[in-house]
């Protein structure tokens, strides 16, 4: 895992070139539809300047040896920078992440995201919680990972489970997460899949607190890969 200052820019450092990035995408190594090479080729066609392949992982996963090797083989064949990464689940309110130390050491970037909520020792689907319960738990899981985990670069799609289930996430919760990211040198991910309707307010928060920022499409197929600059687009 690389240091964030070697990869990411803080929000106030963004310009039209260095914010044309897509640091969150999935391939058919896990649940994506297209191959790693197809995703990278499309990002190149889209004239992205920096990307990361961030397939899902768990502690027991063993595919990552060949996966990392495949990414490394193509890193120098394109003008854009290409990083190897994983998206791992935040497991609990203690900041534990579902990824092995070996995978952390091998990858460039680790994205930690809330995908399920653990309650009474068992993972439950978002729809099994009320909006208030789900949003509070997402906040708790995210803050614990930011403050306590030494295995992550990026907090992925903050509020994503509440947004996908209920269409909203409290503004003050976003602000708490952005503030803690800035304080702990963790990159806050603006995720096009979940955050589009919150772009204006999130940009205001990001400019105010100035954390490292990762921008990602969460693409699971080639036609979802970003082709835009986060700096240029007005909302």
mmCIF file of N, CA, C and O in Angstrom, residues 59 88-99 112 140-152 155:
data_model
loop_
_atom_site.group_PDB
_atom_site.id
_atom_site.type_symbol
_atom_site.label_atom_id
_atom_site.label_comp_id
_atom_site.label_asym_id
_atom_site.label_seq_id
_atom_site.Cartn_x
_atom_site.Cartn_y
_atom_site.Cartn_z
ATOM 1 N N UNK A 59 -10.623 -11.439 3.350
ATOM 2 C CA UNK A 59 -9.413 -11.978 3.982
ATOM 3 C C UNK A 59 -9.023 -13.324 3.399
ATOM 4 O O UNK A 59 -7.844 -13.653 3.280
ATOM 5 N N UNK A 88 -12.298 -3.226 -0.033
ATOM 6 C CA UNK A 88 -12.542 -4.153 1.076
ATOM 7 C C UNK A 88 -13.662 -3.639 1.966
ATOM 8 O O UNK A 88 -13.859 -2.433 2.126
ATOM 9 N N UNK A 89 -14.365 -4.565 2.553
ATOM 10 C CA UNK A 89 -15.506 -4.237 3.415
ATOM 11 C C UNK A 89 -15.026 -3.795 4.795
ATOM 12 O O UNK A 89 -14.106 -4.385 5.373
ATOM 13 N N UNK A 90 -15.662 -2.724 5.328
ATOM 14 C CA UNK A 90 -15.468 -2.352 6.729
ATOM 15 C C UNK A 90 -16.329 -3.300 7.556
ATOM 16 O O UNK A 90 -17.544 -3.393 7.357
ATOM 17 N N UNK A 91 -15.703 -4.011 8.483
ATOM 18 C CA UNK A 91 -16.383 -5.101 9.158
ATOM 19 C C UNK A 91 -17.181 -4.697 10.392
ATOM 20 O O UNK A 91 -18.181 -5.337 10.722
ATOM 21 N N UNK A 92 -16.735 -3.638 11.087
ATOM 22 C CA UNK A 92 -17.359 -3.360 12.382
ATOM 23 C C UNK A 92 -17.029 -1.938 12.834
ATOM 24 O O UNK A 92 -16.341 -1.195 12.131
ATOM 25 N N UNK A 93 -17.515 -1.585 14.018
ATOM 26 C CA UNK A 93 -17.308 -0.233 14.552
ATOM 27 C C UNK A 93 -15.929 -0.068 15.182
ATOM 28 O O UNK A 93 -15.633 0.988 15.750
ATOM 29 N N UNK A 94 -15.085 -1.083 15.058
ATOM 30 C CA UNK A 94 -13.710 -0.984 15.553
ATOM 31 C C UNK A 94 -12.720 -0.671 14.438
ATOM 32 O O UNK A 94 -11.526 -0.557 14.673
ATOM 33 N N UNK A 95 -13.224 -0.565 13.216
ATOM 34 C CA UNK A 95 -12.362 -0.221 12.096
ATOM 35 C C UNK A 95 -11.651 -1.380 11.455
ATOM 36 O O UNK A 95 -10.708 -1.187 10.669
ATOM 37 N N UNK A 96 -12.078 -2.605 11.746
ATOM 38 C CA UNK A 96 -11.464 -3.774 11.104
ATOM 39 C C UNK A 96 -11.899 -3.868 9.641
ATOM 40 O O UNK A 96 -13.052 -3.586 9.311
ATOM 41 N N UNK A 97 -10.960 -4.279 8.780
ATOM 42 C CA UNK A 97 -11.186 -4.330 7.341
ATOM 43 C C UNK A 97 -11.022 -5.768 6.863
ATOM 44 O O UNK A 97 -10.109 -6.481 7.286
ATOM 45 N N UNK A 98 -11.896 -6.181 5.958
ATOM 46 C CA UNK A 98 -11.911 -7.568 5.474
ATOM 47 C C UNK A 98 -10.874 -7.778 4.370
ATOM 48 O O UNK A 98 -11.217 -7.942 3.188
ATOM 49 N N UNK A 99 -9.599 -7.768 4.758
ATOM 50 C CA UNK A 99 -8.512 -7.954 3.800
ATOM 51 C C UNK A 99 -7.290 -8.479 4.551
ATOM 52 O O UNK A 99 -7.070 -8.120 5.718
ATOM 53 N N UNK A 112 -11.765 1.277 1.454
ATOM 54 C CA UNK A 112 -12.612 0.647 2.469
ATOM 55 C C UNK A 112 -14.022 1.199 2.354
ATOM 56 O O UNK A 112 -14.220 2.413 2.373
ATOM 57 N N UNK A 140 -20.788 5.457 11.761
ATOM 58 C CA UNK A 140 -19.933 4.840 12.773
ATOM 59 C C UNK A 140 -18.860 3.950 12.153
ATOM 60 O O UNK A 140 -17.689 3.992 12.552
ATOM 61 N N UNK A 141 -19.261 3.124 11.188
ATOM 62 C CA UNK A 141 -18.305 2.237 10.536
ATOM 63 C C UNK A 141 -17.231 3.044 9.811
ATOM 64 O O UNK A 141 -16.035 2.737 9.883
ATOM 65 N N UNK A 142 -17.661 4.081 9.096
ATOM 66 C CA UNK A 142 -16.715 4.886 8.312
ATOM 67 C C UNK A 142 -15.725 5.610 9.219
ATOM 68 O O UNK A 142 -14.511 5.591 8.978
ATOM 69 N N UNK A 143 -16.224 6.250 10.269
ATOM 70 C CA UNK A 143 -15.343 6.983 11.168
ATOM 71 C C UNK A 143 -14.367 6.058 11.878
ATOM 72 O O UNK A 143 -13.195 6.410 12.078
ATOM 73 N N UNK A 144 -14.818 4.871 12.242
ATOM 74 C CA UNK A 144 -13.922 3.936 12.920
ATOM 75 C C UNK A 144 -12.789 3.495 12.001
ATOM 76 O O UNK A 144 -11.637 3.386 12.427
ATOM 77 N N UNK A 145 -13.107 3.272 10.729
ATOM 78 C CA UNK A 145 -12.069 2.868 9.780
ATOM 79 C C UNK A 145 -11.071 3.999 9.550
ATOM 80 O O UNK A 145 -9.855 3.781 9.495
ATOM 81 N N UNK A 146 -11.579 5.215 9.407
ATOM 82 C CA UNK A 146 -10.707 6.370 9.194
ATOM 83 C C UNK A 146 -9.761 6.557 10.375
ATOM 84 O O UNK A 146 -8.557 6.775 10.209
ATOM 85 N N UNK A 147 -10.281 6.448 11.573
ATOM 86 C CA UNK A 147 -9.500 6.747 12.779
ATOM 87 C C UNK A 147 -8.581 5.609 13.203
ATOM 88 O O UNK A 147 -7.507 5.854 13.759
ATOM 89 N N UNK A 148 -8.994 4.373 12.938
ATOM 90 C CA UNK A 148 -8.300 3.242 13.557
ATOM 91 C C UNK A 148 -7.550 2.315 12.611
ATOM 92 O O UNK A 148 -6.603 1.655 13.032
ATOM 93 N N UNK A 149 -7.970 2.246 11.362
ATOM 94 C CA UNK A 149 -7.333 1.277 10.470
ATOM 95 C C UNK A 149 -6.053 1.841 9.874
ATOM 96 O O UNK A 149 -5.991 2.999 9.474
ATOM 97 N N UNK A 150 -5.040 1.008 9.815
ATOM 98 C CA UNK A 150 -3.777 1.356 9.159
ATOM 99 C C UNK A 150 -3.671 0.688 7.790
ATOM 100 O O UNK A 150 -2.611 0.658 7.184
ATOM 101 N N UNK A 151 -4.803 0.167 7.311
ATOM 102 C CA UNK A 151 -4.789 -0.631 6.082
ATOM 103 C C UNK A 151 -5.505 0.041 4.920
ATOM 104 O O UNK A 151 -5.771 -0.608 3.911
ATOM 105 N N UNK A 152 -5.833 1.318 5.027
ATOM 106 C CA UNK A 152 -6.652 1.928 3.969
ATOM 107 C C UNK A 152 -6.057 3.235 3.473
ATOM 108 O O UNK A 152 -5.382 3.953 4.198
ATOM 109 N N UNK A 155 -11.746 6.128 1.832
ATOM 110 C CA UNK A 155 -13.084 5.736 2.276
ATOM 111 C C UNK A 155 -13.997 5.792 1.051
ATOM 112 O O UNK A 155 -14.192 6.853 0.454
#
